[in-house]
Coordinates of C-alpha atoms in Angstrom, one line a residue:
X179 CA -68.6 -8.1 64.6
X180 CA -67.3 -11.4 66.3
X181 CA -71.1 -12.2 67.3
X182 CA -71.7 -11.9 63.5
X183 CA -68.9 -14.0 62.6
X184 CA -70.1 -16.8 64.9
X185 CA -73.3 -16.8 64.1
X186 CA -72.1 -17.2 59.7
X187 CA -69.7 -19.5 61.2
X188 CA -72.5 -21.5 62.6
X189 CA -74.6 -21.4 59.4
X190 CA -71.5 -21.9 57.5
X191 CA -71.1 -25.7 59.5
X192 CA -75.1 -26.2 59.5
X193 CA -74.3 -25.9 55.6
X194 CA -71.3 -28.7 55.7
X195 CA -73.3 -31.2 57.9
X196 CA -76.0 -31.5 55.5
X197 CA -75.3 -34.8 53.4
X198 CA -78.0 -34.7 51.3
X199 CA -76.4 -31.9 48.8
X200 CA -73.6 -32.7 46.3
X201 CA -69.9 -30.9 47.5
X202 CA -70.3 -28.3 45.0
X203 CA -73.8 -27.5 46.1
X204 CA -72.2 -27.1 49.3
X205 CA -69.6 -25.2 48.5
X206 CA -72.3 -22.5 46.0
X207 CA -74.2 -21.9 49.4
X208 CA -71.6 -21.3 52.1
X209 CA -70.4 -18.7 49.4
X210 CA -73.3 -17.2 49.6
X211 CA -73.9 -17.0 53.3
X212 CA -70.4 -15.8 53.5
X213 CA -70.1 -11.6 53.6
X214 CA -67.3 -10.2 51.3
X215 CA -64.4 -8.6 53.0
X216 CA -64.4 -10.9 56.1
X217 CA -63.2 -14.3 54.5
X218 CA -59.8 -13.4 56.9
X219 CA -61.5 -13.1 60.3
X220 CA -64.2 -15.9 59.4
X221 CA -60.9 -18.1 58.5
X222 CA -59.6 -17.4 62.2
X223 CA -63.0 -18.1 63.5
X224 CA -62.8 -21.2 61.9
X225 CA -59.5 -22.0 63.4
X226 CA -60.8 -21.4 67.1
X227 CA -63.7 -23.4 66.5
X228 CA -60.8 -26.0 65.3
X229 CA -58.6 -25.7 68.5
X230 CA -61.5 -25.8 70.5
X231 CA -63.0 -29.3 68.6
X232 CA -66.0 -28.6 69.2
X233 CA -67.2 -29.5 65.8
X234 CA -65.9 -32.1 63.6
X235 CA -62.1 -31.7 61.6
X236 CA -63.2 -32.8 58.0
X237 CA -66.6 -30.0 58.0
X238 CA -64.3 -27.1 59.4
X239 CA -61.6 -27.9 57.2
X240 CA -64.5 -27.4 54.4
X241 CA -65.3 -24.7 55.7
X242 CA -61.6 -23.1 55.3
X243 CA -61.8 -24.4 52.3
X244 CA -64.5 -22.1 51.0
X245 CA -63.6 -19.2 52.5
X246 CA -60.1 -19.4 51.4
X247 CA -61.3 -19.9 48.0
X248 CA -63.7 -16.9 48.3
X249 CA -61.0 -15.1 49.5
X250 CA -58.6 -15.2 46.7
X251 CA -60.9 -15.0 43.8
X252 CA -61.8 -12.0 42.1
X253 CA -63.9 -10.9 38.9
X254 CA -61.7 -10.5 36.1
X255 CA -62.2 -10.3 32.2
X256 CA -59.9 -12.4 29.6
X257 CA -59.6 -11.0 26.5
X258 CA -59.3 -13.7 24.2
X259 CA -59.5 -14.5 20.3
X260 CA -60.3 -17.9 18.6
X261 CA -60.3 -19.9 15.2
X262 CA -63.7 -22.3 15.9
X263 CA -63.2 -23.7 13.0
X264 CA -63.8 -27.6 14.6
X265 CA -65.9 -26.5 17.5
X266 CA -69.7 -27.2 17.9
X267 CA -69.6 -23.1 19.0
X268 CA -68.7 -20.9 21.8
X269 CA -70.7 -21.7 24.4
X270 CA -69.9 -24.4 27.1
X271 CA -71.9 -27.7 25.9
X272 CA -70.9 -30.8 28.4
X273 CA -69.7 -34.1 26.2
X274 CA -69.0 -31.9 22.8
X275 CA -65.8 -29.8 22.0
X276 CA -66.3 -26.2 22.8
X277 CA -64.5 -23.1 23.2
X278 CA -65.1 -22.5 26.7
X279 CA -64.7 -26.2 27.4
X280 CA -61.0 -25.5 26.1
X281 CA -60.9 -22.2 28.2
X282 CA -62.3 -23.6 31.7
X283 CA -60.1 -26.9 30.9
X284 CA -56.8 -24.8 30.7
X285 CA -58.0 -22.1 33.5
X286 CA -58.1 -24.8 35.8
X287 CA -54.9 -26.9 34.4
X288 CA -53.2 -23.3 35.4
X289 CA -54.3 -23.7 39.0
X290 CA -56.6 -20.9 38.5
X291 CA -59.7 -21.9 39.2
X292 CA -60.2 -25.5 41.4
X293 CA -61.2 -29.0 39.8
X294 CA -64.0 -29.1 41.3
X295 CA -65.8 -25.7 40.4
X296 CA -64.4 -26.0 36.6
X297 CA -67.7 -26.3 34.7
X298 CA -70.0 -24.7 37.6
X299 CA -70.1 -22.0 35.6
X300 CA -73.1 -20.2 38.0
X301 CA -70.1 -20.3 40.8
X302 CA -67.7 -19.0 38.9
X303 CA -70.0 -15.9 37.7
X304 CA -68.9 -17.1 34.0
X305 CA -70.3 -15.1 31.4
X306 CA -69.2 -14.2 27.7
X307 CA -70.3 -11.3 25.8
X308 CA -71.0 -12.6 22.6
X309 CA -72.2 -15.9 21.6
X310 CA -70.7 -17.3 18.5
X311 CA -72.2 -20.3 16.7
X312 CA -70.4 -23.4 15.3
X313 CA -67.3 -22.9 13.2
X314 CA -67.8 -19.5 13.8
X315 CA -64.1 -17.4 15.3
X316 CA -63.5 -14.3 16.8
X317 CA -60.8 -11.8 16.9
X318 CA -61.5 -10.1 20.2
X319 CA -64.0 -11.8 22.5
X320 CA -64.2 -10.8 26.3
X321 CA -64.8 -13.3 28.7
X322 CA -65.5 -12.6 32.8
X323 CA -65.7 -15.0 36.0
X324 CA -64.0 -14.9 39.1
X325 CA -60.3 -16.7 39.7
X326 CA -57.6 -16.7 41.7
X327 CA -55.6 -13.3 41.2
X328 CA -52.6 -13.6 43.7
X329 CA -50.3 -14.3 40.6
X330 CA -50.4 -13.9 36.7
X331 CA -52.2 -16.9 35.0
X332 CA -51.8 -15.7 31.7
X333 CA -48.4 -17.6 30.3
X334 CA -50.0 -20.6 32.5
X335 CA -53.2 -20.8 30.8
X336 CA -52.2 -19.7 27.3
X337 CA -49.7 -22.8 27.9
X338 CA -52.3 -25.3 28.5
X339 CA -55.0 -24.3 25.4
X340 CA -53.9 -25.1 21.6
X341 CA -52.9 -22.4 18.9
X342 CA -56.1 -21.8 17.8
X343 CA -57.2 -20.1 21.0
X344 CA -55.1 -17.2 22.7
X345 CA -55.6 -15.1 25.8
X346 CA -53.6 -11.5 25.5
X347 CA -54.5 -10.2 28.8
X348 CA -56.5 -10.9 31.8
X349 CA -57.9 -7.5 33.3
X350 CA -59.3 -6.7 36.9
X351 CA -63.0 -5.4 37.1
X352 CA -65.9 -4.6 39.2
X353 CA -67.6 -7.7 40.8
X354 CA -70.7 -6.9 39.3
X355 CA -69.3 -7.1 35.9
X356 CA -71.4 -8.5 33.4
X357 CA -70.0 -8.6 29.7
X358 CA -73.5 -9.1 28.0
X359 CA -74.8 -6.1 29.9
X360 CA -72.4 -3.9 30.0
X361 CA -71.7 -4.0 25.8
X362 CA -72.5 -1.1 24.5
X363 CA -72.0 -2.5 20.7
X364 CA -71.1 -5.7 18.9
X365 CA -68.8 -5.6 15.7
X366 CA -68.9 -8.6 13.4
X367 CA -67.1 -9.3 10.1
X368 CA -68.5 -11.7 6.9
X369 CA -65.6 -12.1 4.5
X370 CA -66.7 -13.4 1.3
X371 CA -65.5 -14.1 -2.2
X372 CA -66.3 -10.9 -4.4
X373 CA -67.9 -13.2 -7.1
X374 CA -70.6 -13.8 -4.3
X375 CA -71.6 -10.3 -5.4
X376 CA -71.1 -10.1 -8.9
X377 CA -74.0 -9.0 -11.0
X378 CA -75.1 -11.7 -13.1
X379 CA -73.8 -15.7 -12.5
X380 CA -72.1 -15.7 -15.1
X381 CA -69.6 -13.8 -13.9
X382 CA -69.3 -16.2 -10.4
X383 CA -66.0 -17.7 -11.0
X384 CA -62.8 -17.7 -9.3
X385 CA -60.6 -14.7 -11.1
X386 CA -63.1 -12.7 -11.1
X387 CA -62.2 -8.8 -10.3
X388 CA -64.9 -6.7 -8.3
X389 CA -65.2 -3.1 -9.7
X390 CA -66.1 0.5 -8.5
X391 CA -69.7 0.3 -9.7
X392 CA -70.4 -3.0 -8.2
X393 CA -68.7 -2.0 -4.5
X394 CA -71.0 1.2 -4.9
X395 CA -74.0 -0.5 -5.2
X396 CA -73.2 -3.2 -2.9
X397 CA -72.6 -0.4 -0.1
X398 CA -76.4 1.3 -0.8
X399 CA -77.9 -1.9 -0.7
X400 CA -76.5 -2.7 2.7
X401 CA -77.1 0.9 4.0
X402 CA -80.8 -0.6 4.2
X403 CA -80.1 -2.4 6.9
X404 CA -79.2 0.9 9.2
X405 CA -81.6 1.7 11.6
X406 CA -84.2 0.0 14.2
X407 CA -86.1 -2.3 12.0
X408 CA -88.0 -5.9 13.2
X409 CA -85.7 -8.8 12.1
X410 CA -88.2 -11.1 12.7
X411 CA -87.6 -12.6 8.8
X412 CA -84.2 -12.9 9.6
X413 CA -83.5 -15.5 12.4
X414 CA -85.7 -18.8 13.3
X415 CA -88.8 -19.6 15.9
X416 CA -89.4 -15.9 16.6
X417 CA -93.0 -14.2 16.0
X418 CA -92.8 -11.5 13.8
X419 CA -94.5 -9.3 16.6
X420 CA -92.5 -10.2 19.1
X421 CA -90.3 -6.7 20.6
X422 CA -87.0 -8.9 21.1
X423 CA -87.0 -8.7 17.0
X424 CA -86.6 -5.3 17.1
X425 CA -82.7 -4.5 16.4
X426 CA -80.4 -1.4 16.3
X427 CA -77.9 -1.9 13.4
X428 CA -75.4 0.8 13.8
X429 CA -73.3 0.6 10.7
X430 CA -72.8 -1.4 8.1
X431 CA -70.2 -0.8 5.4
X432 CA -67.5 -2.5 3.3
X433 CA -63.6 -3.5 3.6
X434 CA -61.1 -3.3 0.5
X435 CA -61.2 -5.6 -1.4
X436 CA -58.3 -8.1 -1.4
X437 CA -56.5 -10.8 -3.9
X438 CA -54.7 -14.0 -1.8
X439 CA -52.2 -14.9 -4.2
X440 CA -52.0 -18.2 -3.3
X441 CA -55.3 -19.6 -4.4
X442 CA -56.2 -16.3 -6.8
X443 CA -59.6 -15.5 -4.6
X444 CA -60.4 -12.2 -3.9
X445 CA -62.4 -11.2 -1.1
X446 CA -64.0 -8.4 0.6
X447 CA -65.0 -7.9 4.1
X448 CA -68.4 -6.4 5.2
X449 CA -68.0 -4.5 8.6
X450 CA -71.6 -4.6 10.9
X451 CA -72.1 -2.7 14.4
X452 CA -75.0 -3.4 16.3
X453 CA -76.5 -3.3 19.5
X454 CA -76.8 -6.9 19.5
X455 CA -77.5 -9.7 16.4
X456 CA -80.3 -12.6 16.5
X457 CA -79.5 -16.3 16.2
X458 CA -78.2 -16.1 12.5
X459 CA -79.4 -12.8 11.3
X460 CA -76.0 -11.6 10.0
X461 CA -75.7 -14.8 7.5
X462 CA -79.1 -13.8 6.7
X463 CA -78.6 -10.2 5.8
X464 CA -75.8 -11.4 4.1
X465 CA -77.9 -14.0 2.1
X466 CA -80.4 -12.1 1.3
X467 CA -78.1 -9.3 0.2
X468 CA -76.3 -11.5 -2.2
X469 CA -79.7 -12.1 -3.6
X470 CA -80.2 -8.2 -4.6
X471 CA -76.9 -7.9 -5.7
X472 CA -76.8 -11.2 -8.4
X473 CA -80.7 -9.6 -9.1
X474 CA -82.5 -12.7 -8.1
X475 CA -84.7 -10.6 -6.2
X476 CA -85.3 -6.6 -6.1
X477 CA -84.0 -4.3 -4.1
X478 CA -87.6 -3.6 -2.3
X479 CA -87.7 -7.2 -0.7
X480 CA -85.1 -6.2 2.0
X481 CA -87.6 -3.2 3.0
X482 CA -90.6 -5.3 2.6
X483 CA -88.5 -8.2 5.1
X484 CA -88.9 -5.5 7.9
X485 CA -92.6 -5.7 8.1
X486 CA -95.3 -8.6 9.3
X487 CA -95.3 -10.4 6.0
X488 CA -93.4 -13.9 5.9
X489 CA -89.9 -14.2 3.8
X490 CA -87.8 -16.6 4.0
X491 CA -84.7 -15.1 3.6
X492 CA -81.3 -17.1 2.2
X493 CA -78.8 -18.1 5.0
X494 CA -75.3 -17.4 3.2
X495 CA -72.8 -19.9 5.1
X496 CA -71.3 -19.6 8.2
X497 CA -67.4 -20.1 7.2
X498 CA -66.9 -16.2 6.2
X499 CA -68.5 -15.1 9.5
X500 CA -66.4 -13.7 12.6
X501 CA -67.1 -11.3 15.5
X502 CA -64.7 -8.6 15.6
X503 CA -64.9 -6.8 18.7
X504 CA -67.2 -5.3 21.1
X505 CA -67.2 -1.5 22.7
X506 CA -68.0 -0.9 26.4
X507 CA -68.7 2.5 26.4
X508 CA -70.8 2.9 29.3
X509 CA -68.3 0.4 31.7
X510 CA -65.5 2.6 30.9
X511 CA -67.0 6.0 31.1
X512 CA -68.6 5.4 34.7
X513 CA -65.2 2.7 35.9
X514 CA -62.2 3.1 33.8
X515 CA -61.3 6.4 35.2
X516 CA -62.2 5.9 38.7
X517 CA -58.5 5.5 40.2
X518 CA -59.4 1.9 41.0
X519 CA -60.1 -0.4 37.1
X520 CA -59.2 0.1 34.0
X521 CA -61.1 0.6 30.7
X522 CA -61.6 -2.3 28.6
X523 CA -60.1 -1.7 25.8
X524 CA -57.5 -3.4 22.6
X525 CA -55.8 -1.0 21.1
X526 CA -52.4 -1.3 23.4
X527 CA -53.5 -5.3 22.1
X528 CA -53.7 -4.1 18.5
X529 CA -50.7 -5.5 16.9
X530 CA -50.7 -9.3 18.6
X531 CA -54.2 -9.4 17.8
X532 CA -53.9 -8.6 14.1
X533 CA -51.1 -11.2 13.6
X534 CA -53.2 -13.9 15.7
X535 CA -55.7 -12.9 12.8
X536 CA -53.6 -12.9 10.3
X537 CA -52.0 -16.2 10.8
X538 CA -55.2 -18.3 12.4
X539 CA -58.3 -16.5 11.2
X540 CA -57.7 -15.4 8.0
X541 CA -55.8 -18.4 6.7
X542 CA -58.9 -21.2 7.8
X543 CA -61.7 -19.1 5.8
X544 CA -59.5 -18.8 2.4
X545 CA -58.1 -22.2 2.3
X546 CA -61.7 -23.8 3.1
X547 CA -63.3 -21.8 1.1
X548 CA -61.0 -22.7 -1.6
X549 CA -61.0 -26.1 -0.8
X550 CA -64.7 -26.4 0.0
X551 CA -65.8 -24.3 -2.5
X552 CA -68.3 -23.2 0.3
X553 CA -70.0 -20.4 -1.0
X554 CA -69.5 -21.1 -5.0
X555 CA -72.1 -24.5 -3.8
X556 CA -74.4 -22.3 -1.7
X557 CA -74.5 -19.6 -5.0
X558 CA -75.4 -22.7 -6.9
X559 CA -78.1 -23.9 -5.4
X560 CA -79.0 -20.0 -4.4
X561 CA -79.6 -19.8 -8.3
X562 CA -82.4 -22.2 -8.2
X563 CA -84.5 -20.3 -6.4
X564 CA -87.4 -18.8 -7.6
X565 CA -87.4 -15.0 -6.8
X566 CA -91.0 -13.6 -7.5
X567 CA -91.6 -9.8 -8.0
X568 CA -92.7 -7.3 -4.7
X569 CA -96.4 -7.5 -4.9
X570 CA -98.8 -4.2 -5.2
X571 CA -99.5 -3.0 -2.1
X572 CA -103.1 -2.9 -3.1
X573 CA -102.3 -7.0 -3.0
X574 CA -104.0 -8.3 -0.1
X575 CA -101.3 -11.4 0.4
X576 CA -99.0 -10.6 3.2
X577 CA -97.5 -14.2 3.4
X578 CA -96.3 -14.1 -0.2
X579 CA -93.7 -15.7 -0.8
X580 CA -90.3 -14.2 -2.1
X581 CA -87.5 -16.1 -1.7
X582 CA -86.4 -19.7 -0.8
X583 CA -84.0 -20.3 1.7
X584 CA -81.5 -22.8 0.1
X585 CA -80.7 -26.2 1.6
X586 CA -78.7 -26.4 4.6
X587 CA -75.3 -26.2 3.9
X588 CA -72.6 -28.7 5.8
X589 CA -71.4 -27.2 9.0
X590 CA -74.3 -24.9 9.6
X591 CA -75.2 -25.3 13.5
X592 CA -78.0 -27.0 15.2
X593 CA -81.4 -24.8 15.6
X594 CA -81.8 -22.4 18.9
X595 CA -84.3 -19.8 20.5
X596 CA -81.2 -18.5 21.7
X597 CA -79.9 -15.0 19.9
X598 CA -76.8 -15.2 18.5
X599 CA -74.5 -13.1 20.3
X600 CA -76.6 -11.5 22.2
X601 CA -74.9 -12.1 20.4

């Protein structure tokens, strides 16, 4: 055993002399050469190396420096939610205001994780679960990396990030942890004004009432979407044979309806599981939807979007949309009853999520859309549109047109290959 410590020892200092890579570069690859479970006896290696000087202070102390650091941090999962309304998105973007910019700023602030390894997010194992796009929030969003654990973080951290952002507990989990693998499900929530669905646009205006009817028709015409189906009409820069467009949509249904007294808007939420969502499909199933349901196009076209033919399909804006939670079924059934972890799981987090919703979700999408009038513009111009008839299959035209997609509202976000939460 002491041979082998020697000899990483040796590797370890090799490593540290090299000045031609950057200190973090350094540090990424002594990590690696470093085994897990002996950071302790490679530390008093180290030190006899150090009494012995046989090898320079400042590279041994380096090399402490590592191992100590490998020694202490462990993976663990946050489980945080967010308002992003005012940040260009979730993921970490150097130079622009991001969530995980916040997050890694604060984690580090907290003594957590060190100055120099904040943003080397390969180091750190970061990874998130779900992408979310610009202005775009979530209610429960699981984070993992690896961070110090000898003491609890989460008062220290929460301290250092604004109200908008909130960490309710930071779990212990296996070192291969992987969010974005191990999600079994996504759940995400579009909360709209119910004039968005009213049947003709006469009838889009601010006290307008939803009815039974309307609610039942709007639930069969989402029901469509349940199923495998190729989303290739319903995201950007995809072929509509490519196999990542193929999606599992799990559920989709509808909220109750609600009335916010202050500005007299009612709204509904529509509730979708999936396996995981393309770079904005859900505003586009949403769009598209609206369509059907103010009968600018026929029921048919959503049907018709799942094959090879070419639709451009509506984007309905982003301010409504919000990712509510993921499930991690497999994680916890083969690790969260093994003596050792936990599952992963919110309902003991049920109640401080709901009034972190309540008070900074919630409250940003009814006052803008109020004030912006966000989806009353996006009807507008929606209205414009001309929505032809299905063609007869006999019609040899599969790049017919249907429907437009309407101008780009303010605050969508910039164009990516990447999918949205896979999101």
């Amino acid at each position: 055993m002491r041979r082998k410590l020697l000899a990483t020892c040796s590797e370890t200092i090799a490593v540290v002399s090299s000045n031609k890579r950057s200190k973090s570069e350094i540090s990424e690859q002594c990590e690696e050469i470093i085994p897990e479970n002996t950071t302790m006896e490679l530390q008093q290696t180290v030190q006899g190396a150090k009494n012995e000087k046989s090898v320079d202070d400042s590279k041994l102390e380096m090399v402490k420096s590592v191992t100590a650091v490998k020694m202490n941090r462990k993976m663990v999962a946050l489980f945080i939610s967010y308002n992003g309304f005012g940040y260009l998105g979730m993921q970490f973007n150097s130079g622009f205001k991001t969530i995980e910019g916040e997050l890694l700023e604060a984690i580090c602030k907290a003594g957590a994780i060190s100055e120099e390894n904040k943003f080397q997010l390969g180091q750190l194992k970061f990874q998130r679960t779900s992408k979310t796009d610009k202005g775009v929030s979530a209610v429960r969003q699981i984070v993992s990396l690896k961070m110090d654990v000898l003491k609890d973080y989460l008062e220290g951290i929460n301290s250092f990030l604004p109200p908008q952002i909130r960490i309710f507990r930071i779990l212990r989990v296996t070192q291969s942890f992987n969010g974005k693998h191990f999600c079994s499900s996504r759940f995400y929530n579009y909360v709209s004004p119910t004039f968005a669905f009213a049947p003709t646009y006469e009838q889009t205006y601010e006290g307008y009432r939803i009815d039974k009817s309307t609610m039942d028709r709007l639930e069969r015409v989402l029901s469509i979407f349940k199923g495998t189906h190729n989303f290739h009409n319903y995201t950007s820069a995809v072929k509509a044979k490519d196999p990542s467009c193929n999606r599992y949509i799990i559920n989709v249904k509808t909220g109750v309806p609600f009335v916010d007294q202050k500005t007299n808007l009612e709204f509904v939420s529509i509730h979708l599981q999936g396996q995981s969502f393309m770079l904005h499909q859900i505003r586009k199933m949403v769009g598209i939807t609206i369509a059907v349901m103010k009968n600018f196009a026929k029921e048919e076209i959503i049907s018709r979007s799942f094959k090879l033919d070419t639709i451009e399909t509506p984007k309905a804006p982003s301010l409504g949309l919000m990712l509510d939670k993921q499930e991690f079924n497999g994680y916890n059934s083969k690790f969260g009853k093994d003596g050792i972890h936990e599952e992963i799981e919110w309902d003991s987090l049920e109640k401080e999520v709901v009034e972190f919703r309540d008070n900074y979700i919630y409250p940003q999408v009814i006052e803008q859309e109020a004030d912006s009038k966000s989806m009353f513009t996006w009807l507008g111009n929606l209205k414009k549109h001309n929505f032809v008839d299905i063609p007869d299959q006999s019609n040899k035209q599969t790049d017919q047109q249907i429907c437009e997609e309407s101008n780009q509202e303010s605050g969508d976000s910039t164009k990516s290959k990447l999918t949205e939460e896979d999101k």
